[in-house]
Amino acid sequence: MADTTAEQITAPSPTGPTGPGSAPGLLSALRRRATWILLGSGWLLTVGAYLAHVAVVLPLVLLVAVASLLRGGRTLLDRLMLALALLLGATCAAGLLFSVWPWGLHPVPIAGIAFSAVVLVGAVRGRRPSLPKPALSDLVPLGAAGALGAFMSIPLFRSANVQLSVMGEDLFRHMQLYEAVRHVGGYAFLHHDQAREFIFEGLVMYPQGSHLTSALLDGFFRSDAGDFGGGFSMLAHYQAYTTLTFVMFFLSMAWAVRWLAGPAMTLGRYIAMTGVLLVLAPLTGLMGLPLLTGYPSQIYGLMIVALLVAVVCRPLPRVNHQVLVLASLLVAVGFSYYLYLPPAALAVACWLVRHRTKLWRHHRLVTLTVLLPAGALSVVPTAMGLLLADQSQALTVSGGPRPSDSVLVTLGCVVLIGLLGARARRAATWRGYLWTALSFVAFSATMWLATHDVTGGLSYYTGKSLHAILVVLAIGVGALALRMPTPLPARRGPLPVLTSATAGVLALVALGAAVGLGPNDVVYDVRASSSVAPYRAARHNHVNPDDQAIFREYQRTPATRPVITVVLGANLFQSYRRTLGVNALRKTAAPGMYNPPGAIFDKDQIDLSLNQFQGPVRLVVSTPEQWTWAQQVKARHRERTVDVVKDY
């Protein structure tokens, strides 16, 4: 051994087993070449789709690409929903970059960089794209969500005045904020002065994650970030994105039911459970929130809540993927509807405590470097809203829609029936669900205790916190599957599948007959509910007289943006809705409505309001008495242009 020569202990030559001519070296070179090819292909696809005016396909391709790098889930829908959860937060965080770089919300740089990031992550991690096979059960939530979306899209295929008839007045303000985000090319709070041309001061610091997402989708749909369209085009597009938000919310909720129940949710049971969710949508008023009530941001937040409940209760098999998805969802809820951030953060904290030993010993780095910074980033909109815009005052506002106490109690009892079973008590998934549900209940109770003395009842935002509890309980209904017989091992052939599906369809038909989908007497007529009736009326081109006034005034002068238009109705609310609608379609902020609130509609205070802003004014009156009063206002303001228009 002492006589061993230098040649015997030196490293192999470059052409040896580890050199460039070896199999590993050749494989490495091929991987590098494939990475460059994929990077170039991503940009070619982006530019080609944009030039061909089919850029709308790019978000779908990106969703599939991200899903192919994730791991977890048995079916294709599982993987796509997990990818959606990851992209929601990534979009909100990237919006900070979009707001300051020179390209704004242009589809080409956004999609090109997104595809490049996916390719580089796959190359660095050495992960090949892989997707699970679609399952027959994937069609159940997709079909139900598609049916809801088709029904809610009825106004989109009617005239603009019919579209106006399904809009709550709050939706006009959200549409203004969406338009502001499109024009400034990012978050309005990073373009304060520019955004105030489109929205009033109180909206500049409002959480804008859902509006940014809609604005991004609009750029891809139009294949042109500079094409803003007219007022009616903006109306139709924003209604479409709001409807899509509800469809994705329902899909997330229905998917979460199956994700939590796991193998206990057979095809027949899943069809029946999805039917229950279909009934709950109008019964609980959830279906009316996005358009009829005008709360698209809340529905967007509830979609994130549904995804977070699913992932917190039944984690992904790979901890690093689990941490990334949770971090993304925290950022998404913080930037989109931060009312739900405290219970969501508490649910994530419960997950961290339950898995603390494993996380600290084996995944300390990814937890500290991903989840903690994401948590800090998620509170930025909350801090801005509370500290800079004094939005804490809104917590003590009374009124607003809320779920029925009877529905909440009924769902709570049904969920407890499932959770009290031995199988649920032994399952880590349902123990995690219990802690998650308690997180949301504790937050709502805290909200009630903090505001009850001031409001004397249920505050506006306490009612909204109950909607989150409603969603959590609706997902928990899947626990009933654990009370049913354990499914037999899957047998080959179409007969078992057909039998299970038939049982589910029969349960769905029975449920539909009970809620008014049949011609006879029913227990509950879903067709007459406030969440369904307006869409049925829109099918017959029903138009609200108030909305006709908005439609007529916009048609008279559609492009009159600099003019402050005041459309007077029979009462204060009617005047407010008409004025807000016209100014929203004309893409102007209408500052006179809010400074001070309602003064511009008051005969004794209109002068105070008009003196606080410059520019021409247009008064649209609906009665002879209003005509006389408007002429007097015009006489008192001879130094400025005041046009009086009859609308009767």
Tab-separated table of C-alpha atoms in Angstrom, residues 319 323 327 352 359-360 363-376:
chain	number	residue	atom	x	y	z
A	319	VAL	CA	-44.297	19.855	3.510
A	323	VAL	CA	-46.019	25.698	3.295
A	327	ALA	CA	-48.276	31.203	2.503
A	352	LEU	CA	-48.186	24.831	12.895
A	359	LEU	CA	-41.694	21.115	11.108
A	360	TRP	CA	-39.008	22.194	13.539
A	363	HIS	CA	-38.547	21.666	7.713
A	364	ARG	CA	-37.441	24.578	9.853
A	365	LEU	CA	-35.805	26.501	7.000
A	366	VAL	CA	-38.733	26.493	4.565
A	367	THR	CA	-41.189	27.333	7.349
A	368	LEU	CA	-39.198	30.315	8.588
A	369	THR	CA	-38.163	31.661	5.183
A	370	VAL	CA	-41.532	31.291	3.431
A	371	LEU	CA	-44.403	31.319	5.894
A	372	LEU	CA	-43.192	34.099	8.188
A	373	PRO	CA	-42.409	36.627	5.393
A	374	ALA	CA	-45.727	35.781	3.721
A	375	GLY	CA	-47.530	36.381	6.997
A	376	ALA	CA	-45.821	39.750	7.355
